[in-house]
Amino acid sequence: GNSVTQMEGPVTLSEEAFLTINCTYTATGYPSLFWYVQYPGEGLQLLLKATKADDKGSNKGFEATYRKETTSFHLEKGSVQVSDSAVYFCALNQRTGANNLFFGTGTRLTVIP
Amino acid sequence: GAGVSQSPSNKVTEKGKDVELRCDPISGHTALYWYRQSLGQGLEFLIYFQGNSAPDKSGLPSDRFSAERTGGSVSTLTIQRTQQEDSAVYLCASSLEAGVAINEQFFGPGTRLTVL
């Protein structure tokens, strides 16, 4: 089946610290991988995506690389800001059938000044 | 342009009552999804509509849950005889179409359902 496992939170970092949120997946075939972000009081937004092995998705200083050999899609940012405080969700879809997203449980990040 | 909208934003109901939740997808999006976000369960897929095809109901947790999509646009999720475990945030998402390499889904703000 399809599933996503991501790092338990919450994560608290000081501004300008390095961020890693781990994400691994189980899937049949070749899924597309996503990171969604949910800022306080807002809806889910797509942060970045990758559709095949070794692709790197990037946006707003965040990056994640699709690693087929380790079935991972870890989210990284070199220097976090207070405005990055949010809940981050790793997700996959199979590009067939319903194309529904399978989500991890979410990781809450708080960045303190 | 306008994003996905959902109504109501909050709904409080008593156990055993029926509720209807509404989703207006982005104009031109043929694919529509309902998800549920609850404590301890994370985000779960419920149901999917693609154009005028029969919906994929594989994620619905029980036969108390149903959904329809009229005219390929607005969708209503109905929960009959609500139970306390139905308390969650119900999210709607839409995308241009399914079955393409990059399926970016755009999410609405959600409806927070509380069953007393």
PDB file of C-alpha atoms in Angstrom, chain B:
ATOM      1  CA  GLY B   1      -8.528  34.348  -9.108  1.00  0.00           C
ATOM      2  CA  ALA B   2     -10.852  32.806  -6.542  1.00  0.00           C
ATOM      3  CA  GLY B   3      -9.615  29.755  -4.720  1.00  0.00           C
ATOM      4  CA  VAL B   4     -11.501  26.807  -3.310  1.00  0.00           C
ATOM      5  CA  SER B   5     -14.198  27.940  -0.913  1.00  0.00           C
ATOM      6  CA  GLN B   6     -15.987  25.941   1.742  1.00  0.00           C
ATOM      7  CA  SER B   7     -18.970  26.587   3.936  1.00  0.00           C
ATOM      8  CA  PRO B   8     -19.696  26.769   6.732  1.00  0.00           C
ATOM      9  CA  SER B   9     -16.312  27.480   8.263  1.00  0.00           C
ATOM     10  CA  ASN B  10     -17.494  26.070  11.577  1.00  0.00           C
ATOM     11  CA  LYS B  11     -20.334  23.708  12.398  1.00  0.00           C
ATOM     12  CA  VAL B  12     -21.403  22.527  15.821  1.00  0.00           C
ATOM     13  CA  THR B  13     -24.026  19.806  15.926  1.00  0.00           C
ATOM     14  CA  GLU B  14     -25.518  17.319  18.307  1.00  0.00           C
ATOM     15  CA  LYS B  15     -24.839  13.628  18.100  1.00  0.00           C
ATOM     16  CA  GLY B  16     -27.308  11.917  15.809  1.00  0.00           C
ATOM     17  CA  LYS B  17     -28.034  14.943  13.619  1.00  0.00           C
ATOM     18  CA  ASP B  18     -27.245  15.116   9.905  1.00  0.00           C
ATOM     19  CA  VAL B  19     -24.865  17.750   8.518  1.00  0.00           C
ATOM     20  CA  GLU B  20     -24.057  19.036   5.043  1.00  0.00           C
ATOM     21  CA  LEU B  21     -20.742  20.597   4.125  1.00  0.00           C
ATOM     22  CA  ARG B  22     -20.281  22.528   0.900  1.00  0.00           C
ATOM     23  CA  CYS B  23     -17.308  22.969  -1.412  1.00  0.00           C
ATOM     24  CA  ASP B  24     -16.935  25.338  -4.377  1.00  0.00           C
ATOM     25  CA  PRO B  25     -13.891  24.299  -6.406  1.00  0.00           C
ATOM     26  CA  ILE B  26     -11.772  26.542  -8.573  1.00  0.00           C
ATOM     27  CA  SER B  27     -13.564  27.261 -11.838  1.00  0.00           C
ATOM     28  CA  GLY B  28     -12.448  24.873 -14.565  1.00  0.00           C
ATOM     29  CA  HIS B  29     -11.076  22.249 -12.206  1.00  0.00           C
ATOM     30  CA  THR B  30     -12.552  18.892 -13.079  1.00  0.00           C
ATOM     31  CA  ALA B  31     -11.156  16.890 -10.183  1.00  0.00           C
ATOM     32  CA  LEU B  32     -12.483  17.404  -6.642  1.00  0.00           C
ATOM     33  CA  TYR B  33     -11.408  15.699  -3.423  1.00  0.00           C
ATOM     34  CA  TRP B  34     -12.630  15.567   0.142  1.00  0.00           C
ATOM     35  CA  TYR B  35     -10.212  14.902   2.996  1.00  0.00           C
ATOM     36  CA  ARG B  36     -10.604  14.791   6.744  1.00  0.00           C
ATOM     37  CA  GLN B  37      -8.058  16.164   9.194  1.00  0.00           C
ATOM     38  CA  SER B  38      -8.484  14.863  12.713  1.00  0.00           C
ATOM     39  CA  LEU B  39      -6.338  14.549  15.803  1.00  0.00           C
ATOM     40  CA  GLY B  40      -4.571  11.235  15.855  1.00  0.00           C
ATOM     41  CA  GLN B  41      -5.527  10.354  12.271  1.00  0.00           C
ATOM     42  CA  GLY B  42      -3.805  13.070  10.309  1.00  0.00           C
ATOM     43  CA  LEU B  43      -5.165  13.835   6.851  1.00  0.00           C
ATOM     44  CA  GLU B  44      -7.290  11.101   5.326  1.00  0.00           C
ATOM     45  CA  PHE B  45      -8.704  10.874   1.839  1.00  0.00           C
ATOM     46  CA  LEU B  46     -12.479  10.435   1.748  1.00  0.00           C
ATOM     47  CA  ILE B  47     -13.835  10.691  -1.803  1.00  0.00           C
ATOM     48  CA  TYR B  48     -12.849  11.848  -5.284  1.00  0.00           C
ATOM     49  CA  PHE B  49     -14.825  13.173  -8.251  1.00  0.00           C
ATOM     50  CA  GLN B  50     -13.497  13.472 -11.789  1.00  0.00           C
ATOM     51  CA  GLY B  51     -15.795  15.254 -14.200  1.00  0.00           C
ATOM     52  CA  ASN B  52     -19.020  13.324 -14.673  1.00  0.00           C
ATOM     53  CA  SER B  53     -17.537   9.932 -13.835  1.00  0.00           C
ATOM     54  CA  ALA B  54     -18.729   7.867 -10.900  1.00  0.00           C
ATOM     55  CA  PRO B  55     -16.923   8.986  -7.733  1.00  0.00           C
ATOM     56  CA  ASP B  56     -14.198   7.005  -6.028  1.00  0.00           C
ATOM     57  CA  LYS B  57     -15.635   6.414  -2.564  1.00  0.00           C
ATOM     58  CA  SER B  58     -12.877   4.170  -1.322  1.00  0.00           C
ATOM     59  CA  GLY B  59     -11.908   6.464   1.555  1.00  0.00           C
ATOM     60  CA  LEU B  60     -15.343   6.947   3.103  1.00  0.00           C
ATOM     61  CA  PRO B  61     -15.207   5.575   6.671  1.00  0.00           C
ATOM     62  CA  SER B  62     -18.809   4.366   6.845  1.00  0.00           C
ATOM     63  CA  ASP B  63     -22.108   4.392   4.971  1.00  0.00           C
ATOM     64  CA  ARG B  64     -23.166   7.410   7.025  1.00  0.00           C
ATOM     65  CA  PHE B  65     -20.915   9.466   4.752  1.00  0.00           C
ATOM     66  CA  SER B  66     -21.933  10.395   1.233  1.00  0.00           C
ATOM     67  CA  ALA B  67     -21.117  13.112  -1.260  1.00  0.00           C
ATOM     68  CA  GLU B  68     -22.421  14.445  -4.495  1.00  0.00           C
ATOM     69  CA  ARG B  69     -21.208  16.859  -7.079  1.00  0.00           C
ATOM     70  CA  THR B  70     -23.805  18.710  -9.090  1.00  0.00           C
ATOM     71  CA  GLY B  71     -23.067  19.831 -12.630  1.00  0.00           C
ATOM     72  CA  GLY B  72     -19.425  18.935 -12.256  1.00  0.00           C
ATOM     73  CA  SER B  73     -18.842  21.888  -9.948  1.00  0.00           C
ATOM     74  CA  VAL B  74     -20.148  22.372  -6.397  1.00  0.00           C
ATOM     75  CA  SER B  75     -19.915  19.388  -4.066  1.00  0.00           C
ATOM     76  CA  THR B  76     -21.761  18.558  -0.865  1.00  0.00           C
ATOM     77  CA  LEU B  77     -20.486  16.117   1.745  1.00  0.00           C
ATOM     78  CA  THR B  78     -23.262  14.733   3.926  1.00  0.00           C
ATOM     79  CA  ILE B  79     -22.770  12.983   7.238  1.00  0.00           C
ATOM     80  CA  GLN B  80     -25.835  11.262   8.606  1.00  0.00           C
ATOM     81  CA  ARG B  81     -26.439  10.456  12.285  1.00  0.00           C
ATOM     82  CA  THR B  82     -23.225  12.192  13.314  1.00  0.00           C
ATOM     83  CA  GLN B  83     -21.028  10.647  15.975  1.00  0.00           C
ATOM     84  CA  GLN B  84     -18.461  12.307  18.208  1.00  0.00           C
ATOM     85  CA  GLU B  85     -15.658  10.619  16.303  1.00  0.00           C
ATOM     86  CA  ASP B  86     -16.772  12.539  13.196  1.00  0.00           C
ATOM     87  CA  SER B  87     -15.430  15.734  14.789  1.00  0.00           C
ATOM     88  CA  ALA B  88     -12.655  16.951  12.504  1.00  0.00           C
ATOM     89  CA  VAL B  89     -11.743  19.539   9.918  1.00  0.00           C
ATOM     90  CA  TYR B  90     -13.120  18.564   6.530  1.00  0.00           C
ATOM     91  CA  LEU B  91     -11.008  19.802   3.646  1.00  0.00           C
ATOM     92  CA  CYS B  92     -11.938  20.090   0.015  1.00  0.00           C
ATOM     93  CA  ALA B  93      -9.386  20.286  -2.785  1.00  0.00           C
ATOM     94  CA  SER B  94      -9.592  20.642  -6.536  1.00  0.00           C
ATOM     95  CA  SER B  95      -7.225  20.182  -9.434  1.00  0.00           C
ATOM     96  CA  LEU B  96      -7.281  20.660 -13.178  1.00  0.00           C
ATOM     97  CA  GLU B  97      -7.585  16.947 -13.808  1.00  0.00           C
ATOM     98  CA  ALA B  98      -6.381  13.657 -12.482  1.00  0.00           C
ATOM     99  CA  GLY B  99      -4.016  11.270 -14.213  1.00  0.00           C
ATOM    100  CA  VAL B 100      -1.410  13.817 -15.178  1.00  0.00           C
ATOM    101  CA  ALA B 101       2.172  13.797 -14.072  1.00  0.00           C
ATOM    102  CA  ILE B 102       1.882  16.713 -11.702  1.00  0.00           C
ATOM    103  CA  ASN B 103      -1.361  16.789  -9.833  1.00  0.00           C
ATOM    104  CA  GLU B 104      -1.300  19.967  -7.793  1.00  0.00           C
ATOM    105  CA  GLN B 105      -4.306  20.046  -5.568  1.00  0.00           C
ATOM    106  CA  PHE B 106      -5.539  23.392  -4.254  1.00  0.00           C
ATOM    107  CA  PHE B 107      -7.138  23.229  -0.835  1.00  0.00           C
ATOM    108  CA  GLY B 108      -9.971  25.180   0.688  1.00  0.00           C
ATOM    109  CA  PRO B 109      -9.852  26.579   4.236  1.00  0.00           C
ATOM    110  CA  GLY B 110     -11.859  23.688   5.623  1.00  0.00           C
ATOM    111  CA  THR B 111     -14.990  23.229   7.714  1.00  0.00           C
ATOM    112  CA  ARG B 112     -14.417  22.518  11.394  1.00  0.00           C
ATOM    113  CA  LEU B 113     -17.104  20.097  12.535  1.00  0.00           C
ATOM    114  CA  THR B 114     -17.730  19.565  16.223  1.00  0.00           C
ATOM    115  CA  VAL B 115     -20.175  16.879  17.308  1.00  0.00           C
ATOM    116  CA  LEU B 116     -21.339  17.266  20.896  1.00  0.00           C
TER     117      LEU B 116
END
